[in-house]
Coordinates of C-alpha atoms in Angstrom, one line a residue:
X1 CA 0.0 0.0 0.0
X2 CA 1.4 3.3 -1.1
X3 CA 0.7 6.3 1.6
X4 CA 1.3 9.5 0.1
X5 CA 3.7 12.1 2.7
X6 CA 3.4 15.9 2.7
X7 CA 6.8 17.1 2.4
X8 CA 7.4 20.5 3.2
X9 CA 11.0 22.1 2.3
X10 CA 11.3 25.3 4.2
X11 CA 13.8 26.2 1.3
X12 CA 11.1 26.5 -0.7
X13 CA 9.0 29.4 0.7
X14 CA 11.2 30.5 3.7
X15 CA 13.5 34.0 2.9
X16 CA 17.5 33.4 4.0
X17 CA 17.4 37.2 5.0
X18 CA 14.7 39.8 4.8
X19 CA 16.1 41.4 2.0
X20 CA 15.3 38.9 -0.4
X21 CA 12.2 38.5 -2.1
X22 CA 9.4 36.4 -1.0
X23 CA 9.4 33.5 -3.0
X24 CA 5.8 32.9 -4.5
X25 CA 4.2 29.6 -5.2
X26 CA 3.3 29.3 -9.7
X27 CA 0.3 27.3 -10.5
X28 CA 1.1 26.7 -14.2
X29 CA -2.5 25.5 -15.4
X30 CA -3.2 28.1 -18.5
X31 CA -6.8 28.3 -17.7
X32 CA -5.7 30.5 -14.5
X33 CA -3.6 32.7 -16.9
X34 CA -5.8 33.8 -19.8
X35 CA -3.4 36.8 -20.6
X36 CA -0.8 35.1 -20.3
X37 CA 0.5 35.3 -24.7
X38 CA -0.5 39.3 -25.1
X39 CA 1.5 39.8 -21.8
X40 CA 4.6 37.7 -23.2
X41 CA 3.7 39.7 -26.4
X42 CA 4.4 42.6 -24.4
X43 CA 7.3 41.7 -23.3
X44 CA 8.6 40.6 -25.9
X45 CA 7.8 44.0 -27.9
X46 CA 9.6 45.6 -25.1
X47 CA 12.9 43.8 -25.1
X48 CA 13.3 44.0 -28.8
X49 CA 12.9 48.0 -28.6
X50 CA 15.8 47.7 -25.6
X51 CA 17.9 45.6 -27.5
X52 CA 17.8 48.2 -30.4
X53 CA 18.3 50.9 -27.8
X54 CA 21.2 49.3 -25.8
X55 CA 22.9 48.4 -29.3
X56 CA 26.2 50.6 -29.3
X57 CA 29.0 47.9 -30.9
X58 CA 32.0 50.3 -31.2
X59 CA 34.1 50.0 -28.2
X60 CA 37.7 51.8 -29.0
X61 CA 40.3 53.2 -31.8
X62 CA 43.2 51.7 -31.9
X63 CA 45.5 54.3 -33.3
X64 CA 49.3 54.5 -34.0
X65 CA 49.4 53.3 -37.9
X66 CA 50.9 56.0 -39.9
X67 CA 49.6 54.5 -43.2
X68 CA 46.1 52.8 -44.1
X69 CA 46.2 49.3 -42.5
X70 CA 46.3 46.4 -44.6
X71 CA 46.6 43.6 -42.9
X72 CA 46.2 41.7 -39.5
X73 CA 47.0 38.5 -37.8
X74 CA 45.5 36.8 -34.5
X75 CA 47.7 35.3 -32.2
X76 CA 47.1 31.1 -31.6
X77 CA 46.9 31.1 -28.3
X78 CA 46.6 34.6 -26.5
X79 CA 43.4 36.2 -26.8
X80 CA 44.2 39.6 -26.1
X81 CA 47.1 39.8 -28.9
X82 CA 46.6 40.9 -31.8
X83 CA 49.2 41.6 -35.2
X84 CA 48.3 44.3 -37.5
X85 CA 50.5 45.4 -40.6
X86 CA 50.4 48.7 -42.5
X87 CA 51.5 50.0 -46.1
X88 CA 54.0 51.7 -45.0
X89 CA 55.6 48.7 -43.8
X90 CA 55.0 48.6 -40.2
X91 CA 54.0 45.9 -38.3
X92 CA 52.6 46.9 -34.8
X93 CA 51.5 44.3 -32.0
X94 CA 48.2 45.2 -30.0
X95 CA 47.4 44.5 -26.3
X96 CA 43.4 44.5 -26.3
X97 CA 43.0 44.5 -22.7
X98 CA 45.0 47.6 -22.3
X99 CA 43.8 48.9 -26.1
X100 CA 47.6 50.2 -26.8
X101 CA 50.1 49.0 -28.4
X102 CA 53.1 46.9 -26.9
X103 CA 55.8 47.1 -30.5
X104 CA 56.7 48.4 -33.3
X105 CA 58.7 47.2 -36.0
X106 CA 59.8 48.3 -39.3
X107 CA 58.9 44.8 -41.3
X108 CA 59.3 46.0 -45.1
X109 CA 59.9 48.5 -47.5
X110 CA 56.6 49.3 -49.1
X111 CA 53.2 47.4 -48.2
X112 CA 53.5 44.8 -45.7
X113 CA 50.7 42.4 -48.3
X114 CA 50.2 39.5 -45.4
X115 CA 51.0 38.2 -41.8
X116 CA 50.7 35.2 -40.3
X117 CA 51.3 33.9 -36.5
X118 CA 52.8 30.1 -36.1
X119 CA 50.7 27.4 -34.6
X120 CA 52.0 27.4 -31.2
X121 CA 52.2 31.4 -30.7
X122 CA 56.4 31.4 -30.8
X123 CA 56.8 33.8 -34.0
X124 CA 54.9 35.0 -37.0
X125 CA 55.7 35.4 -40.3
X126 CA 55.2 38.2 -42.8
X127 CA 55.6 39.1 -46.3
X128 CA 55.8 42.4 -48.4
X129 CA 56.4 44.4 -51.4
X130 CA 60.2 44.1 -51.5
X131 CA 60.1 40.2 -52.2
X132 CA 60.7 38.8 -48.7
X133 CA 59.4 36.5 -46.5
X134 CA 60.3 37.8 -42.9
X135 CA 59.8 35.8 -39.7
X136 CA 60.1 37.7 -36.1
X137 CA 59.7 36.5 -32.3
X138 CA 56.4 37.4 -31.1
X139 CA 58.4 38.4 -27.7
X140 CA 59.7 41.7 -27.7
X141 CA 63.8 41.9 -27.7
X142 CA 65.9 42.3 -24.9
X143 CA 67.6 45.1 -23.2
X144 CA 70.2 46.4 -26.1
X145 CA 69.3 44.1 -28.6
X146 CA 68.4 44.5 -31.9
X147 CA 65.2 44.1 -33.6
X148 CA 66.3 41.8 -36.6
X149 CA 63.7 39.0 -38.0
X150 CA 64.8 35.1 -37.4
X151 CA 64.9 34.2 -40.5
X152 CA 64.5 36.5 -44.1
X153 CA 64.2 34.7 -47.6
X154 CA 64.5 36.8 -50.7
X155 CA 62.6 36.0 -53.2
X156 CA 62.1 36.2 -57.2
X157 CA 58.7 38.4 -57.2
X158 CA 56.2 40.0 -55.0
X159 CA 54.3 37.4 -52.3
X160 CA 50.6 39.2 -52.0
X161 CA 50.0 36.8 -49.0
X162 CA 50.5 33.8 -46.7
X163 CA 49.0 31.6 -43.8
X164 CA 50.8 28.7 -41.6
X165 CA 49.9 25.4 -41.3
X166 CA 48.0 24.7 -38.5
X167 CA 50.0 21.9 -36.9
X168 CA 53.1 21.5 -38.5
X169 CA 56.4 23.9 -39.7
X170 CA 55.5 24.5 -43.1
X171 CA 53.8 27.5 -44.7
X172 CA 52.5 28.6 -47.8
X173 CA 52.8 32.2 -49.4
X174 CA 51.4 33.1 -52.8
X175 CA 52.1 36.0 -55.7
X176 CA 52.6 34.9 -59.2
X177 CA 52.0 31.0 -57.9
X178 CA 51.7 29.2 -54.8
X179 CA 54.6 28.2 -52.9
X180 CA 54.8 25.3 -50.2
X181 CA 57.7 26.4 -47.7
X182 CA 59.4 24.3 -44.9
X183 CA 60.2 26.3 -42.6
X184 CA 64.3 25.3 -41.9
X185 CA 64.1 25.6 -46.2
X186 CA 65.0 28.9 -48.0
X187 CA 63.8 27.5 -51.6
X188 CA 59.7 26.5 -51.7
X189 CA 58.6 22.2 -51.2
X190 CA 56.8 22.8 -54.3
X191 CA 55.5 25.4 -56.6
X192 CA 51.7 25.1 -57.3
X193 CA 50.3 27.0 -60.3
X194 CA 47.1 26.9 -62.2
X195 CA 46.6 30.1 -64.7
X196 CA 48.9 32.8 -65.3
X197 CA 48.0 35.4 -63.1
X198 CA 48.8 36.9 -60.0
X199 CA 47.1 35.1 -56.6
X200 CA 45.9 37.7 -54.0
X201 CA 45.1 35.0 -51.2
X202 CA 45.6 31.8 -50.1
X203 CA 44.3 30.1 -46.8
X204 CA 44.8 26.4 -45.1
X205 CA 41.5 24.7 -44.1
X206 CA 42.0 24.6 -40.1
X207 CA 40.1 20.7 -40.1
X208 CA 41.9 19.1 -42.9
X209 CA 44.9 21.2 -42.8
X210 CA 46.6 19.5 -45.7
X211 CA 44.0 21.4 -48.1
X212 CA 44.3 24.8 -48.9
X213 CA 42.3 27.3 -51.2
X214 CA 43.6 30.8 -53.2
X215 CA 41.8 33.5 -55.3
X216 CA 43.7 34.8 -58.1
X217 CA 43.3 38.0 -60.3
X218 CA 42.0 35.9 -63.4
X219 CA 38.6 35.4 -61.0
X220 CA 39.3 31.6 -60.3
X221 CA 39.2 30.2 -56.9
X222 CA 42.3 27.1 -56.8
X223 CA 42.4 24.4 -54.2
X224 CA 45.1 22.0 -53.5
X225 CA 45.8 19.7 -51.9
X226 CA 49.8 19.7 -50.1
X227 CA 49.8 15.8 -50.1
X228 CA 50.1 15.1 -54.2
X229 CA 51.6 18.5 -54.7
X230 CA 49.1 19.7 -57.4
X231 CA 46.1 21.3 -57.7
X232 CA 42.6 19.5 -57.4
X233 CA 39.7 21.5 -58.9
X234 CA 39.0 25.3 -59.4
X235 CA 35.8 27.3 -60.2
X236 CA 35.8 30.6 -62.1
X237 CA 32.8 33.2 -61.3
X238 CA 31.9 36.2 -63.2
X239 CA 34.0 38.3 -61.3
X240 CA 37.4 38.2 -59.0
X241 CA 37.8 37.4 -55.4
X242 CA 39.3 38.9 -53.2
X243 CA 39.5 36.7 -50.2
X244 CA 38.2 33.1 -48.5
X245 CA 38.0 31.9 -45.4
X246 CA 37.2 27.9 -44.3
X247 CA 34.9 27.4 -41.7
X248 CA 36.6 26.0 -38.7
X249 CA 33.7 24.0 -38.0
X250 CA 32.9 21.9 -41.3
X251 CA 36.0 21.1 -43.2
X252 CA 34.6 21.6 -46.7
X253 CA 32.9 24.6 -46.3
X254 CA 34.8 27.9 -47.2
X255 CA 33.0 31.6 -47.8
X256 CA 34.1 34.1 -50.8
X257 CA 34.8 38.0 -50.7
X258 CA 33.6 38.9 -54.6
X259 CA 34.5 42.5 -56.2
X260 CA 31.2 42.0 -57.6
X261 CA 29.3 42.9 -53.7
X262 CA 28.1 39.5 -53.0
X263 CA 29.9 36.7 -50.7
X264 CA 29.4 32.9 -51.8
X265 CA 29.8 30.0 -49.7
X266 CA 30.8 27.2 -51.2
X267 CA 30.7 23.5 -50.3
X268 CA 34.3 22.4 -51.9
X269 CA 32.7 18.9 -53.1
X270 CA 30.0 20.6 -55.1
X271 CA 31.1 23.6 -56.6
X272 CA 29.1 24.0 -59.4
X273 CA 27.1 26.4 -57.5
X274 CA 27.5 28.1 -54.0
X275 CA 25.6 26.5 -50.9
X276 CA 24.2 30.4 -50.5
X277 CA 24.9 34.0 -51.8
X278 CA 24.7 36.8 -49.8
X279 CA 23.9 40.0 -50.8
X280 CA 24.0 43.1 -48.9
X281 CA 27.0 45.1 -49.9
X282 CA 27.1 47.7 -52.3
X283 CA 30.5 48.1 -53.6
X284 CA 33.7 45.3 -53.4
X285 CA 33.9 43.0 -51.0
X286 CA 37.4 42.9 -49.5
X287 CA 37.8 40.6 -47.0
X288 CA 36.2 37.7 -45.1
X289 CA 36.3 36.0 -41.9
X290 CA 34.6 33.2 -40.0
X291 CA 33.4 33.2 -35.9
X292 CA 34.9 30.8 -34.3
X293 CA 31.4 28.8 -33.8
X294 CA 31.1 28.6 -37.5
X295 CA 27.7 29.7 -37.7
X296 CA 28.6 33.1 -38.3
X297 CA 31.1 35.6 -40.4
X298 CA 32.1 38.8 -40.9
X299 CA 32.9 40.5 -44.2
X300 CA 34.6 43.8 -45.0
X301 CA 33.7 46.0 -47.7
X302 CA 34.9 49.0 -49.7
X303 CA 31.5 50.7 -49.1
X304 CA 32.9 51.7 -45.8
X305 CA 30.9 49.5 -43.3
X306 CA 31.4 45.9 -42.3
X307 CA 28.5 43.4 -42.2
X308 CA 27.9 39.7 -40.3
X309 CA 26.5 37.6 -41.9
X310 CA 24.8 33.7 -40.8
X311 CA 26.2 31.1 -42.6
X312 CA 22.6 30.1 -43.6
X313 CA 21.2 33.3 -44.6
X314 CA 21.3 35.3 -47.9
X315 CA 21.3 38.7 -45.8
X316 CA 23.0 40.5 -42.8
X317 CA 21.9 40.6 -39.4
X318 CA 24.1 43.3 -38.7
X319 CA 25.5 46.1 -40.0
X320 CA 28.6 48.6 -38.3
X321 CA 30.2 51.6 -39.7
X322 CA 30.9 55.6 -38.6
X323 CA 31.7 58.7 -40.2
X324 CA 35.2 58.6 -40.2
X325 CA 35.7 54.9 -41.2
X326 CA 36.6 54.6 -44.7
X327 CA 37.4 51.6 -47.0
X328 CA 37.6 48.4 -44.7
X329 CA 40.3 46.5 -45.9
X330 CA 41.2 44.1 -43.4
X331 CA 39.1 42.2 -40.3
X332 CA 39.4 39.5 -38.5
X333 CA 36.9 38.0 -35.4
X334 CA 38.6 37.6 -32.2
X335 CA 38.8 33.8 -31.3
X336 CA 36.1 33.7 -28.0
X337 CA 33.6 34.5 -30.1
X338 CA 32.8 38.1 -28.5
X339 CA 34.6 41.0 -30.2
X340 CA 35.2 42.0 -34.2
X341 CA 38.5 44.1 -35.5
X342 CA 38.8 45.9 -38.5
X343 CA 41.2 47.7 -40.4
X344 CA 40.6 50.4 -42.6
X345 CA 42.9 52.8 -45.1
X346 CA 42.4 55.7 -42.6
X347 CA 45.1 54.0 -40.2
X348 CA 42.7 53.3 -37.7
X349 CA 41.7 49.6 -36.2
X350 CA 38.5 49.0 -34.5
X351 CA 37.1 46.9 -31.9
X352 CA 33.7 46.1 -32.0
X353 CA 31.4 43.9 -30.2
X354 CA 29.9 40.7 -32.2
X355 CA 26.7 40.9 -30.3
X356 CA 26.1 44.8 -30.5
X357 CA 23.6 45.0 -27.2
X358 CA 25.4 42.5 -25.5
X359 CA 26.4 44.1 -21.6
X360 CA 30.0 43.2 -21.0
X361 CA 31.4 42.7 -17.8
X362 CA 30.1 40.1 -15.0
X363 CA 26.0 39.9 -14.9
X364 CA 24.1 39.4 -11.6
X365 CA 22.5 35.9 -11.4
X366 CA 19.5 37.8 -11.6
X367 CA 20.3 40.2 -14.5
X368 CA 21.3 37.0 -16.7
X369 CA 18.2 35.2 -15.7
X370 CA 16.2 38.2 -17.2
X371 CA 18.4 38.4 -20.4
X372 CA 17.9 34.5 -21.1
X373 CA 14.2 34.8 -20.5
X374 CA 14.3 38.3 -22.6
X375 CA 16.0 36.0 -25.6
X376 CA 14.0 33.4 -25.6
X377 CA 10.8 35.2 -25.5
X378 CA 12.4 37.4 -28.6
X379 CA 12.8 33.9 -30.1
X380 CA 9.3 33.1 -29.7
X381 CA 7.5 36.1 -31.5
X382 CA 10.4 36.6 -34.1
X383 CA 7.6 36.6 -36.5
X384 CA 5.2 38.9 -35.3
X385 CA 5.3 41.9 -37.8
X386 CA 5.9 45.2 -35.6
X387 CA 8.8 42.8 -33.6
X388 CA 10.5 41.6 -37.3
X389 CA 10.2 45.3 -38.0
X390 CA 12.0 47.2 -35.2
X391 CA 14.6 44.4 -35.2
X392 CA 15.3 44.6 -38.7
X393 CA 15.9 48.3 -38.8
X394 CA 19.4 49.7 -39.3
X395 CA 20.0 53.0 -39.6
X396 CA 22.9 53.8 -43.0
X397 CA 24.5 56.6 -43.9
X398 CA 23.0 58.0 -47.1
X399 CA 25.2 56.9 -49.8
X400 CA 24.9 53.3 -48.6
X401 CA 21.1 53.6 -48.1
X402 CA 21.0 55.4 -51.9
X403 CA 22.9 52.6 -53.0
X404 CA 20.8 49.8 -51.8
X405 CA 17.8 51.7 -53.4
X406 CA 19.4 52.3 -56.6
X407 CA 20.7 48.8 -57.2
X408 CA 16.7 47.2 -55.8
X409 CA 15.5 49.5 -59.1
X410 CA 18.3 47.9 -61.1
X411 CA 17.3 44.2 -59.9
X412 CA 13.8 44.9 -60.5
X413 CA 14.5 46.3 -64.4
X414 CA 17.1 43.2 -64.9
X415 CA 13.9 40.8 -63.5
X416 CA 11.2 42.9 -65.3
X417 CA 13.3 42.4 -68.5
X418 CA 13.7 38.5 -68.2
X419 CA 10.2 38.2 -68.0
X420 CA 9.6 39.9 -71.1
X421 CA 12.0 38.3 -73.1
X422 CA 10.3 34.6 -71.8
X423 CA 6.9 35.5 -72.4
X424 CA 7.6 37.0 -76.4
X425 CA 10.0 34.1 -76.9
X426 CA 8.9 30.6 -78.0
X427 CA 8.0 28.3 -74.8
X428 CA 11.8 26.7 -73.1
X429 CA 14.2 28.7 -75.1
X430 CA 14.8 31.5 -72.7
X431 CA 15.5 29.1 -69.4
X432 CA 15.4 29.8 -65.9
X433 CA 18.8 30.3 -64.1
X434 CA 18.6 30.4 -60.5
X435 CA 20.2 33.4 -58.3
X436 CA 22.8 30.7 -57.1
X437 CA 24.1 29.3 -60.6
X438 CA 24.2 32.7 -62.6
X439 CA 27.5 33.8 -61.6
X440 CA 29.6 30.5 -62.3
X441 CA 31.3 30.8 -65.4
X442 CA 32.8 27.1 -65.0
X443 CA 34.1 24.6 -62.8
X444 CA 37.7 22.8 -63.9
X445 CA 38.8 19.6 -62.4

């Protein structure tokens, strides 16, 4: 026989001091709350418009460049270092925490084109317009010595970038082709070339690092593999790219910066057309970079702002700029996940926050409780029209928002046009092209 005890917890109703609140017993059956969807409505409505209100992303300048900046570098394994190159060729180290910077060092004559730190944080390498390859200690020298690089290789023409191998000493730099070094090697593994023109970028996939992708002027996009030392397949769009970035998350996904204002993420094992395209820029997009999460990335533009984009999206959730920004050449997102740094060709860099409304610092048990149930009630009426609206809106400066009109009448006259031409021509000749498959030209294997 089963004998059902009343069990009273004096936990559960009895204050620990009189400050606290009294703790009030829920009876969750909805007939007792009839209002209880237009108050969460409420609510709701009311966290989005804080959330729009609290949303101030730029944090701090961090000036000192003496030329536009033109490239940057994150250390492996400190968070708050950060490498930065300029084109006057000065490199400058950043400490994020104190927002100034820590050294200085006259890298190259000319541009400094890339940088790269090695995998375990010990030096980093960079490369610039008077033909070397350079690699320096990421410590600072001591008392009364000199700042020389380790190493310096000279070579025949101009390197326009590089990135290290993710787990072993070998890197890869690329100009007019793409060369495999070792790092105790002053001559290149192997020489990797596919075209004849010059390669802007080329990038290791951080999951299968012996796979590595680069963009060249003649609007292909290469990838290689380091194993049989040639290359494996390469797709050529309408226009040139300017950048790529893997995701760190799936190995055979990689994202595109195009001149023509559109990213496109491909998955490498399908490239006749891009998994997605994402359109929200309106001039040349510059340069790309993933969250560490994956699920997210960041892209630079020469219209002056920089957007984030979700992997799975087609449009930006976000967008950041000011007045005195100018073209954004160079960004990178900071490896926990929580802060955004760009450089633009007014020799400032600029730390932003990822999640724009996000309170930094530590949060009351409280004050998080209310944020979690503030998200997920946002989450919940995402839908709703007057919520959708107010955290949709962006505010642009003028020649962006002109732009983005300008270029919907254009898209609307190209669309108006194609529909003319199908319905006066005979039935199947004038096919359907989707948005994803019009700008591959072809794919080579």
């Amino acid at each position: 026989m089963r004998v059902k005890v009343l069990s009273r917890n004096p936990d559960d109703y009895v204050r620990e001091t009189k400050l606290d609140l009294q703790r009030v017993p829920r009876n969750y059956d909805p007939a007792l709350h009839p209002f209880e969807v237009a108050r969460e409505y409420t609510r709701a409505l009311n966290a989005t418009k804080l959330e729009r209100l609290f949303a101030k992303p730029f944090l701090s300048s961090l000036d000192g460049h003496r030329d536009g900046v033109n490239c940057m570098a994150k250390h492996p394994k400190s968070l708050s270092t950060v490498l930065s190159g300029a084109c006057d060729g000065e490199v400058k180290i950043w400490n994020l925490t104190k927002r100034q910077c820590i050294r200085t060092i006259q890298a190259h004559e000319g541009f400094v084109r890339g940088m790269c730190a090695r995998f375990c944080g010990t030096s980093f390498f960079t490369v610039g317009d008077d033909k070397t390859v350079k690699q320096w200690k990421m410590e600072s020298p001591e008392y009364g010595e000199e700042e020389e690089p380790i190493h310096t290789i000279l070579g025949k023409t101009v390197y326009t970038g590089i990135d290290h191998h993710w787990k072993e000493p070998v890197f890869a730099t690329c100009g007019h082709q793409v060369d495999i070094w070792d790092e105790q090697r002053t001559s290149p593994k192997c020489s990797l070339t596919w075209g004849f023109d010059s390669i802007s970028s080329v990038k290791f996939n951080p999951i299968e690092t012996y796979l590595l992708g680069s963009c060249a002027s003649d609007r292909n996009i290469v990838l290689y593999d380091m194993r049989k030392s040639t290359p494996l397949k390469k797709v050529i769009l309408n226009m040139r790219t300017n950048a790529l970035c893997w995701n760190p998350m799936e190995a055979f996904i990689f994202t595109a910066a195009n001149e023509d204002y559109n990213l496109y993420t491909f998955d490498m094992r399908f490239l006749e057309s891009p998994v997605m395209v994402h359109m929200d820029h309106v001039s040349a997009v510059l340069d790309v970079d993933y969250s560490p999460t994956g699920k997210e990335f960041v892209s630079a533009s020469f219209d002056k702002s920089i957007r984030i984009f979700p992997v799975d999206k087609g449009h930006s959730r976000e967008v950041y700029h000011t007045k005195r920004m100018q073209h954004v050449i160079t960004v990178k997102w900071t490896s926990d996940n929580k802060y955004i740094l760009c450089g633009s060709d007014e020799m400032n860099i600029r730390l932003w926050k990822a999640n724009a409304s996000e309170k930094l610092g530590v949060l009351a048990p409280r004050e998080k409780a209310a944020m979690n149930y503030n998200q997920k009630l946002k989450e919940k009426f995402q839908f709703h029209p007057q919520i959708r609206r107010i955290a949709q809106h962006r505010h642009l400066p003028k020649s962006i928002y002109c732009q983005i009109k300008e270029q919907r009448i254009m898209r609307e006259a190209r669309r108006r046009k194609e529909l003319n031409r199908r319905k006066h021509s005979k039935p199947g000749s004038v096919p359907f092209v989707s948005e994803r498959k019009k700008h591959i030209v072809a794919v080579v294997k």
